[in-house]
Short mmCIF file of C-alpha atoms in Angstrom, two decimals:
data_model
loop_
_atom_site.label_atom_id
_atom_site.label_comp_id
_atom_site.label_asym_id
_atom_site.label_seq_id
_atom_site.Cartn_x
_atom_site.Cartn_y
_atom_site.Cartn_z
CA UNK A 3 -183.91 -222.54 60.74
CA UNK A 4 -187.21 -220.84 59.99
CA UNK A 5 -188.12 -217.33 60.80
CA UNK A 6 -190.30 -217.53 63.74
CA UNK A 7 -193.42 -215.09 63.71
CA UNK A 8 -195.43 -214.19 66.67
CA UNK A 9 -198.51 -212.00 66.49
CA UNK A 10 -197.83 -209.78 69.77
CA UNK A 11 -200.34 -209.01 72.45
CA UNK A 12 -201.26 -205.41 71.34
CA UNK A 13 -204.40 -203.39 72.08
CA UNK A 14 -206.06 -202.10 68.92
CA UNK A 15 -208.94 -200.20 69.17
CA UNK A 16 -211.02 -198.95 65.91
CA UNK A 17 -211.65 -195.59 67.48
CA UNK A 18 -213.74 -194.15 63.86
CA UNK A 19 -213.79 -193.83 60.25
CA UNK A 20 -212.38 -190.39 58.86
CA UNK A 21 -215.54 -189.20 56.22
CA UNK A 22 -213.72 -186.40 53.51
CA UNK A 23 -216.32 -184.42 52.92
CA UNK A 24 -216.40 -183.00 49.28
CA UNK A 25 -217.46 -179.60 47.84
CA UNK A 26 -215.88 -176.80 46.08
CA UNK A 27 -213.90 -173.99 47.61
CA UNK A 28 -215.22 -170.89 49.00
CA UNK A 29 -215.85 -168.21 46.50
CA UNK A 30 -212.85 -165.79 46.03
CA UNK A 31 -210.52 -168.67 47.49
CA UNK A 32 -208.80 -171.48 45.46
CA UNK A 33 -209.69 -174.96 45.45
CA UNK A 34 -208.28 -176.42 48.26
CA UNK A 35 -205.55 -178.73 46.73
CA UNK A 36 -206.68 -181.89 48.31
CA UNK A 37 -210.03 -182.38 46.48
CA UNK A 38 -212.04 -179.57 47.90
CA UNK A 39 -212.38 -180.57 51.50
CA UNK A 40 -214.33 -178.53 53.83
CA UNK A 41 -212.00 -176.68 56.07
CA UNK A 42 -212.65 -177.23 60.04
CA UNK A 43 -214.96 -174.57 61.89
CA UNK A 44 -212.52 -174.50 64.35
CA UNK A 45 -211.81 -171.23 66.04
CA UNK A 46 -208.17 -170.89 64.47
CA UNK A 47 -208.63 -172.03 61.53
CA UNK A 48 -207.05 -169.43 59.15
CA UNK A 49 -203.66 -169.17 59.26
CA UNK A 50 -202.23 -165.12 58.22
CA UNK A 51 -200.35 -164.52 55.48
CA UNK A 52 -196.64 -164.35 54.92
CA UNK A 53 -195.22 -161.57 57.14
CA UNK A 54 -191.65 -162.51 56.14
CA UNK A 55 -190.32 -161.91 52.63
CA UNK A 56 -187.42 -164.30 52.14
CA UNK A 57 -185.10 -164.66 49.83
CA UNK A 58 -186.59 -167.29 47.81
CA UNK A 59 -185.85 -169.00 44.61
CA UNK A 60 -187.77 -167.68 41.59
CA UNK A 61 -190.60 -170.13 41.33
CA UNK A 62 -192.11 -168.45 44.72
CA UNK A 63 -194.28 -165.51 44.98
CA UNK A 64 -193.85 -164.35 48.60
CA UNK A 65 -196.88 -161.94 48.57
CA UNK A 66 -198.97 -165.08 48.34
CA UNK A 67 -199.21 -167.86 50.82
CA UNK A 68 -199.67 -168.39 54.79
CA UNK A 69 -197.59 -168.50 57.50
CA UNK A 70 -197.41 -169.88 61.40
CA UNK A 71 -195.14 -168.66 64.14
CA UNK A 72 -194.17 -169.66 67.63
CA UNK A 73 -195.81 -171.71 69.53
CA UNK A 74 -198.09 -171.92 66.34
CA UNK A 75 -195.92 -173.90 64.15
CA UNK A 76 -195.46 -177.08 66.95
CA UNK A 77 -193.82 -180.25 65.47
CA UNK A 78 -194.98 -180.76 62.02
CA UNK A 79 -195.20 -183.09 59.43
CA UNK A 80 -196.21 -182.96 55.64
CA UNK A 81 -198.72 -184.55 53.71
CA UNK A 82 -197.55 -184.33 50.05
CA UNK A 83 -200.64 -186.50 48.35
CA UNK A 84 -203.54 -184.98 50.26
CA UNK A 85 -201.73 -181.79 49.61
CA UNK A 86 -201.91 -180.98 53.57
CA UNK A 87 -199.28 -180.05 56.21
CA UNK A 88 -200.00 -181.56 59.64
CA UNK A 89 -199.49 -179.49 62.81
CA UNK A 90 -198.81 -181.05 66.38
CA UNK A 91 -199.44 -178.57 69.52
CA UNK A 92 -199.55 -178.86 73.42
CA UNK A 93 -203.20 -177.94 74.74
CA UNK A 94 -203.84 -177.50 78.39
CA UNK A 95 -204.51 -181.54 78.64
CA UNK A 96 -201.74 -183.01 75.80
CA UNK A 97 -201.18 -182.67 72.19
CA UNK A 98 -203.47 -181.86 69.34
CA UNK A 99 -202.92 -182.44 65.53
CA UNK A 100 -204.42 -180.09 62.99
CA UNK A 101 -204.26 -180.44 59.48
CA UNK A 102 -204.18 -177.55 57.41
CA UNK A 103 -204.40 -177.03 53.37
CA UNK A 104 -201.24 -176.24 51.87
CA UNK A 105 -202.85 -173.67 49.58
CA UNK A 106 -204.76 -171.71 51.49
CA UNK A 107 -203.80 -172.72 55.04
CA UNK A 108 -206.90 -173.29 56.38
CA UNK A 109 -207.94 -176.33 58.95
CA UNK A 110 -209.63 -178.98 57.29
CA UNK A 111 -209.67 -181.03 60.33
CA UNK A 112 -208.45 -181.19 64.08
CA UNK A 113 -207.95 -184.30 65.89
CA UNK A 114 -209.12 -184.96 69.82
CA UNK A 115 -206.75 -184.00 72.16
CA UNK A 116 -204.16 -187.14 73.25
CA UNK A 117 -202.45 -187.87 76.39
CA UNK A 118 -198.57 -187.72 76.00
CA UNK A 119 -196.63 -190.92 77.57
CA UNK A 120 -193.27 -189.26 77.57
CA UNK A 121 -191.77 -186.79 80.33
CA UNK A 122 -190.22 -183.70 78.95
CA UNK A 123 -190.50 -185.11 75.25
CA UNK A 124 -193.03 -184.00 72.72
CA UNK A 125 -194.71 -186.96 70.68
CA UNK A 126 -193.22 -188.25 67.83
CA UNK A 127 -195.30 -187.32 64.33
CA UNK A 128 -194.55 -188.29 61.08
CA UNK A 129 -196.45 -189.58 57.61
CA UNK A 130 -196.19 -192.92 56.43
CA UNK A 131 -197.81 -193.77 52.84
CA UNK A 132 -198.80 -197.43 51.79
CA UNK A 133 -199.99 -198.40 48.82
CA UNK A 134 -200.21 -194.31 47.46
CA UNK A 135 -202.42 -193.55 50.55
CA UNK A 136 -200.90 -191.40 53.28
CA UNK A 137 -201.41 -191.69 57.25
CA UNK A 138 -200.51 -189.66 59.67
CA UNK A 139 -199.19 -191.15 62.69
CA UNK A 140 -198.21 -190.21 66.17
CA UNK A 141 -196.55 -192.22 69.10
CA UNK A 142 -195.32 -191.57 72.45
CA UNK A 143 -193.36 -193.96 74.69
CA UNK A 144 -193.91 -194.19 78.62
CA UNK A 145 -195.12 -195.72 82.08
CA UNK A 146 -199.07 -196.78 82.07
CA UNK A 147 -201.32 -198.50 84.75
CA UNK A 148 -199.56 -199.39 88.04
CA UNK A 149 -200.93 -198.71 91.67
CA UNK A 150 -199.93 -199.46 95.10
CA UNK A 151 -199.21 -203.16 94.05
CA UNK A 152 -198.76 -203.73 90.78
CA UNK A 153 -195.93 -202.03 88.47
CA UNK A 154 -197.01 -199.79 85.61
CA UNK A 155 -196.22 -200.87 81.96
CA UNK A 156 -193.57 -199.67 79.53
CA UNK A 157 -195.63 -199.20 76.64
CA UNK A 158 -195.91 -197.39 72.85
CA UNK A 159 -198.99 -195.42 72.16
CA UNK A 160 -199.77 -195.31 68.60
CA UNK A 161 -202.55 -193.36 66.82
CA UNK A 162 -202.88 -193.65 63.11
CA UNK A 163 -205.22 -190.98 61.28
CA UNK A 164 -206.16 -190.93 57.78
CA UNK A 165 -204.93 -188.10 55.78
CA UNK A 166 -208.00 -187.06 54.55
CA UNK A 167 -210.48 -186.24 57.16
CA UNK A 168 -212.82 -183.30 57.85
CA UNK A 169 -214.37 -181.78 61.03
CA UNK A 170 -213.41 -181.21 64.75
CA UNK A 171 -211.95 -183.37 67.59
CA UNK A 172 -211.33 -186.12 65.12
CA UNK A 173 -210.83 -189.45 67.01
CA UNK A 174 -207.99 -191.80 65.11
CA UNK A 175 -208.67 -194.37 62.85
CA UNK A 176 -206.32 -196.90 65.05
CA UNK A 177 -205.23 -196.58 68.60
CA UNK A 178 -202.50 -198.87 69.12
CA UNK A 179 -200.34 -200.00 72.29
CA UNK A 180 -197.57 -202.30 72.19
CA UNK A 181 -194.94 -203.48 74.67
CA UNK A 182 -191.84 -201.36 74.81
CA UNK A 183 -188.57 -201.32 77.05
CA UNK A 184 -185.49 -199.31 77.84
CA UNK A 185 -183.63 -201.03 74.78
CA UNK A 186 -182.11 -198.95 71.95
CA UNK A 187 -183.16 -195.30 71.50
CA UNK A 188 -186.85 -196.09 72.21
CA UNK A 189 -187.93 -194.31 68.73
CA UNK A 190 -190.48 -195.89 66.19
CA UNK A 191 -189.18 -195.09 62.82
CA UNK A 192 -191.10 -195.50 59.51
CA UNK A 193 -189.48 -198.80 58.03
CA UNK A 194 -190.84 -197.90 54.58
CA UNK A 195 -194.09 -199.76 54.02
CA UNK A 196 -194.67 -200.74 57.76
CA UNK A 197 -193.17 -199.02 61.30
CA UNK A 198 -190.18 -200.25 62.88
CA UNK A 199 -190.86 -200.68 66.77
CA UNK A 200 -188.12 -201.56 68.82
CA UNK A 201 -189.81 -203.72 71.64
CA UNK A 202 -186.98 -205.18 73.43
CA UNK A 203 -183.19 -206.27 72.67
CA UNK A 204 -184.84 -209.81 71.45
CA UNK A 205 -187.69 -208.30 69.19
CA UNK A 206 -188.76 -206.18 66.94
CA UNK A 207 -192.11 -205.10 65.98
CA UNK A 208 -193.57 -204.31 62.87
CA UNK A 209 -197.01 -202.27 62.61
CA UNK A 210 -199.12 -202.09 59.52
CA UNK A 211 -200.91 -198.49 59.71
CA UNK A 212 -203.53 -199.84 57.59
CA UNK A 213 -204.87 -202.69 59.92
CA UNK A 214 -203.56 -201.62 63.14
CA UNK A 215 -201.35 -205.29 63.28
CA UNK A 216 -198.23 -205.96 64.97
CA UNK A 217 -196.27 -208.67 63.76
CA UNK A 218 -192.94 -209.07 66.30
CA UNK A 219 -190.04 -211.16 64.55
CA UNK A 220 -187.47 -212.42 67.00
CA UNK A 221 -184.05 -210.77 66.21
CA UNK A 222 -182.29 -214.18 67.37
CA UNK A 223 -183.69 -216.37 64.54
CA UNK A 224 -184.54 -213.64 62.04
CA UNK A 225 -184.05 -215.26 58.63
CA UNK A 226 -180.33 -214.56 56.65
CA UNK A 227 -180.45 -212.56 53.68
CA UNK A 228 -180.47 -215.50 50.50
CA UNK A 229 -176.70 -216.83 49.25
CA UNK A 230 -174.71 -215.78 52.07
CA UNK A 231 -172.70 -218.50 53.72
CA UNK A 232 -170.91 -216.07 56.30
CA UNK A 233 -174.66 -214.63 57.86
CA UNK A 234 -175.49 -217.40 60.79
CA UNK A 235 -175.52 -214.15 63.13
CA UNK A 236 -175.53 -210.43 62.90
CA UNK A 237 -178.99 -210.48 60.77
CA UNK A 238 -180.80 -207.39 61.30
CA UNK A 239 -184.12 -206.09 60.06
CA UNK A 240 -183.61 -202.61 59.14
CA UNK A 241 -187.00 -201.80 56.73
CA UNK A 242 -190.26 -203.34 56.23
CA UNK A 243 -192.11 -204.02 53.29
CA UNK A 244 -195.97 -204.71 53.25
CA UNK A 245 -195.34 -208.55 54.13
CA UNK A 246 -191.79 -209.04 54.80
CA UNK A 247 -188.92 -207.82 56.56
CA UNK A 248 -185.68 -206.40 54.65
CA UNK A 249 -182.32 -207.86 56.12
CA UNK A 250 -179.26 -206.91 56.31
CA UNK A 251 -176.22 -208.61 57.57
CA UNK A 252 -173.44 -205.32 57.81
CA UNK A 253 -170.26 -207.75 58.64
CA UNK A 254 -171.22 -209.90 55.33
CA UNK A 255 -171.85 -207.14 53.32
CA UNK A 256 -175.15 -208.78 52.31
CA UNK A 257 -179.09 -207.48 52.35
CA UNK A 258 -182.52 -208.40 51.12
CA UNK A 259 -186.01 -210.10 51.46
CA UNK A 260 -185.52 -213.87 52.58
CA UNK A 261 -186.93 -216.14 50.13
CA UNK A 262 -187.53 -213.41 47.36
CA UNK A 263 -184.16 -211.21 46.46
CA UNK A 264 -180.78 -210.53 47.86
CA UNK A 265 -178.12 -208.29 47.25
CA UNK A 266 -175.89 -210.29 45.14
CA UNK A 267 -178.35 -211.32 42.89
CA UNK A 268 -179.31 -207.56 41.79
CA UNK A 269 -176.06 -205.77 42.55
CA UNK A 270 -174.76 -203.05 39.42
CA UNK A 271 -172.22 -204.14 37.51
CA UNK A 272 -169.69 -202.11 38.63
CA UNK A 273 -170.06 -203.07 42.04
CA UNK A 274 -168.58 -205.85 44.48
CA UNK A 275 -171.77 -207.85 45.45
CA UNK A 276 -170.03 -208.95 49.19
CA UNK A 277 -169.83 -204.96 50.11
CA UNK A 278 -173.91 -204.05 50.28
CA UNK A 279 -175.47 -201.74 52.76
CA UNK A 280 -179.10 -201.00 52.82
CA UNK A 281 -181.62 -198.06 54.09
CA UNK A 282 -185.46 -197.48 54.41
CA UNK A 283 -186.14 -194.88 52.01
CA UNK A 284 -190.01 -193.65 51.11
CA UNK A 285 -192.67 -194.57 48.31
CA UNK A 286 -191.55 -198.06 48.45
CA UNK A 287 -188.33 -197.61 47.40
CA UNK A 288 -184.87 -198.58 49.11
CA UNK A 289 -181.51 -197.07 49.49
CA UNK A 290 -178.39 -199.46 48.79
CA UNK A 291 -174.74 -198.69 48.59
CA UNK A 292 -171.99 -201.39 47.44
CA UNK A 293 -168.11 -200.83 46.73
CA UNK A 294 -167.01 -200.76 43.94
CA UNK A 295 -165.56 -203.91 42.23
CA UNK A 296 -161.27 -204.89 42.98
CA UNK A 297 -161.29 -202.58 45.55
CA UNK A 298 -161.92 -199.19 43.74
CA UNK A 299 -162.19 -195.74 44.63
CA UNK A 300 -165.90 -195.61 44.29
CA UNK A 301 -168.89 -196.46 45.63
CA UNK A 302 -171.95 -197.59 43.68
CA UNK A 303 -175.58 -196.26 45.12
CA UNK A 304 -178.79 -197.39 43.71
CA UNK A 305 -182.39 -196.77 44.39
CA UNK A 306 -184.27 -200.39 44.83
CA UNK A 307 -187.94 -201.21 44.55
CA UNK A 308 -188.70 -203.02 48.21
CA UNK A 309 -190.66 -205.78 46.78
CA UNK A 310 -188.59 -207.18 44.45
CA UNK A 311 -184.85 -205.48 44.68
CA UNK A 312 -185.01 -204.26 41.30
CA UNK A 313 -182.35 -201.93 40.66
CA UNK A 314 -184.59 -198.51 39.55
CA UNK A 315 -181.48 -195.86 39.27
CA UNK A 316 -178.14 -196.10 40.18
CA UNK A 317 -174.87 -194.14 40.04
CA UNK A 318 -170.86 -194.09 41.09
CA UNK A 319 -169.85 -192.32 43.55
CA UNK A 320 -166.93 -191.10 44.78
CA UNK A 321 -165.84 -192.32 48.16
CA UNK A 322 -166.25 -189.40 50.73
CA UNK A 323 -163.45 -188.46 53.11
CA UNK A 324 -165.41 -189.36 56.29
CA UNK A 325 -168.19 -191.66 55.86
CA UNK A 326 -171.97 -190.80 57.09
CA UNK A 327 -172.66 -190.20 60.48
CA UNK A 328 -176.07 -192.00 60.33
CA UNK A 329 -178.74 -193.24 58.02
CA UNK A 330 -179.37 -191.38 54.86
CA UNK A 331 -182.32 -188.90 54.32
CA UNK A 332 -184.52 -188.94 51.27
CA UNK A 333 -187.39 -187.22 49.86
CA UNK A 334 -189.42 -188.29 46.78
CA UNK A 335 -191.33 -185.74 44.64
CA UNK A 336 -195.10 -185.65 44.95
CA UNK A 337 -195.94 -187.90 42.03
CA UNK A 338 -192.77 -190.34 42.73
CA UNK A 339 -190.36 -189.75 39.32
CA UNK A 340 -187.55 -187.81 41.43
CA UNK A 341 -185.72 -189.22 44.36
CA UNK A 342 -182.70 -187.22 46.35
CA UNK A 343 -180.99 -188.33 49.37
CA UNK A 344 -178.76 -186.33 50.53
CA UNK A 345 -175.95 -185.82 47.73
CA UNK A 346 -177.64 -188.15 45.36
CA UNK A 347 -180.23 -187.43 43.17
CA UNK A 348 -182.26 -189.53 40.81
CA UNK A 349 -184.62 -189.70 37.91
CA UNK A 350 -186.43 -192.84 38.45
CA UNK A 351 -187.71 -192.79 34.81
CA UNK A 352 -184.84 -192.05 32.83
CA UNK A 353 -182.85 -194.70 35.66
CA UNK A 354 -180.09 -191.69 35.65
CA UNK A 355 -178.11 -190.56 38.92
CA UNK A 356 -176.19 -188.28 40.13
CA UNK A 357 -173.98 -187.79 42.70
CA UNK A 358 -172.46 -184.63 44.51
CA UNK A 359 -170.45 -186.10 46.90
CA UNK A 360 -167.16 -183.75 47.40
CA UNK A 361 -164.35 -183.78 45.25
CA UNK A 362 -160.89 -182.39 44.62
CA UNK A 363 -162.86 -179.82 42.57
CA UNK A 364 -166.39 -179.36 44.19
CA UNK A 365 -167.64 -178.74 47.40
CA UNK A 366 -170.39 -181.54 48.64
CA UNK A 367 -174.09 -180.93 47.58
CA UNK A 368 -176.84 -181.99 49.88
CA UNK A 369 -180.69 -182.25 48.53
CA UNK A 370 -183.43 -181.88 50.87
CA UNK A 371 -186.53 -181.27 48.34
CA UNK A 372 -187.42 -182.21 44.90
CA UNK A 373 -190.34 -180.86 42.67
CA UNK A 374 -192.47 -182.29 39.95
CA UNK A 375 -190.35 -180.45 37.50
CA UNK A 376 -187.24 -182.52 38.51
CA UNK A 377 -185.97 -179.15 40.27
CA UNK A 378 -183.68 -180.35 43.40
CA UNK A 379 -183.19 -177.74 46.62
CA UNK A 380 -180.44 -178.04 49.01
CA UNK A 381 -177.37 -176.93 50.13
CA UNK A 382 -173.73 -176.72 49.74
CA UNK A 383 -171.10 -176.93 52.53
CA UNK A 384 -167.41 -174.86 52.85
CA UNK A 385 -165.34 -176.15 55.33
CA UNK A 386 -163.01 -174.77 57.74
CA UNK A 387 -165.64 -174.29 61.00
CA UNK A 388 -166.82 -176.66 63.42
CA UNK A 389 -169.83 -177.35 61.26
CA UNK A 390 -168.89 -175.60 58.17
CA UNK A 391 -171.14 -172.91 56.24
CA UNK A 392 -173.79 -173.76 54.07
CA UNK A 393 -174.88 -172.06 50.81
CA UNK A 394 -178.07 -172.44 48.66
CA UNK A 395 -178.15 -174.57 45.62
CA UNK A 396 -180.74 -175.88 42.90
CA UNK A 397 -180.50 -178.75 40.50
CA UNK A 398 -181.81 -179.28 37.60
CA UNK A 399 -182.51 -183.49 37.12
CA UNK A 400 -182.76 -182.71 33.44
CA UNK A 401 -179.44 -181.38 32.96
CA UNK A 402 -177.32 -182.63 36.00
CA UNK A 403 -176.12 -179.25 36.37
CA UNK A 404 -176.09 -177.69 39.88
CA UNK A 405 -176.42 -174.02 40.43
CA UNK A 406 -175.83 -171.66 43.19
CA UNK A 407 -178.67 -169.49 44.36
CA UNK A 408 -177.98 -165.83 45.20
CA UNK A 409 -176.48 -165.60 49.18
CA UNK A 410 -178.50 -166.01 52.15
CA UNK A 411 -181.68 -167.36 49.92
CA UNK A 412 -183.92 -169.54 51.67
CA UNK A 413 -184.43 -173.22 50.23
CA UNK A 414 -187.72 -175.18 50.48
CA UNK A 415 -187.48 -178.20 52.56
CA UNK A 416 -190.97 -179.29 50.16
CA UNK A 417 -192.98 -178.55 47.15
CA UNK A 418 -195.94 -179.88 46.22
CA UNK A 419 -199.67 -178.63 45.50
CA UNK A 420 -198.16 -175.41 43.64
CA UNK A 421 -196.66 -174.14 46.84
CA UNK A 422 -193.03 -174.33 48.39
CA UNK A 423 -192.62 -174.72 52.15
CA UNK A 424 -190.05 -172.51 54.59
CA UNK A 425 -188.84 -173.55 57.92
CA UNK A 426 -187.04 -170.28 59.34
CA UNK A 427 -186.38 -168.46 62.41
CA UNK A 428 -186.07 -165.14 63.57
CA UNK A 429 -183.86 -164.96 66.82
CA UNK A 430 -185.70 -167.64 69.00
CA UNK A 431 -188.97 -167.55 66.77
CA UNK A 432 -189.61 -170.38 64.53
CA UNK A 433 -191.48 -169.69 61.23
CA UNK A 434 -193.23 -172.05 58.78
CA UNK A 435 -193.83 -169.75 55.58
CA UNK A 436 -195.67 -170.95 52.34
CA UNK A 437 -195.55 -169.22 49.48
CA UNK A 438 -196.80 -169.84 46.32
CA UNK A 439 -195.77 -170.81 42.73
CA UNK A 440 -195.74 -167.82 40.34
CA UNK A 441 -198.26 -167.67 37.93
#
């Protein structure tokens, strides 16, 4: 059966281009990390120096950096390639994004105020990376239009900004409106190289942030992974390349890009090829898992190239006592060599992988950030309460050996452009704190 593709009827509005403004940093101020962009002239362009001196790994200098607190924090997204932090905050008439230089904290640009379609919930914000370029995405879902006679329509409103903008009240490069329904969780997610939009129970939208085009896939006729005779039903789009969907059939343990590659052909030697599962990652990667051959007591985890299915690194990992509650999150080092995904850490250049699942002698470790120097930061978990007690750890991917950090240390949620970014709370007051590297 040939897969049916339809271009959905969406409003794609090109609302302006974002031109980068070149030039050096101001005298006495370090060069802006994103290529010397001039800061915005917005009145709140400066961020205060950090007043909180957290206990942090030795890499960071708590006397240098900047912070936001309280309502300033809003909802934020990180732009490692641009060397920036995007913050979305509420205004009297809607919401607005401000993009700050990661090193100086100065505002590079601010977006136009936009309306939130959702009631009682803030818009979503995240970063999508396609072809090595970052795009800042905001979205909301709600009713639009309608009058005394006509019913309002439920839609997604998506704004896409280029990361390297400048100025004030910057319009999005693209504004897209796509149909929505009450189906599923109603959330737009990053599918890898396009965005996944759950339109209805029968249609999934794939939004290309580089063009604004939305391709709609009929979920009832999604083509099955290759070489899967038991995949006549239950096929699901779980990730997206720039041109094709990544399809999974959980019941059959099969996945792949139909007509290109499939999990049975690319499974590592230790894996049972009929037990595959896959999740979207970042930077054109996928996270995949198979059970061990002959019903072994391990799983085989791997990082894949989403276009080719090529295994970029893999590792054997003891099967957990309790399976994961949701899809695994992952983080990539800014230059793309290292990738961490919860209890896994990979060096994609040396093709090495490390597993830190719970064992008889070791607590489970989870990693949230990894630097270009191959240092991953995360936490260990001591069970015994409802959620367990966490303790800070770091890992050198050169050796694969983790070590405990001093008690009550804070670990960064990201590290790029010569700074570490920390999320913290004092009572009910949230803080976003940026410390520079020492030296």
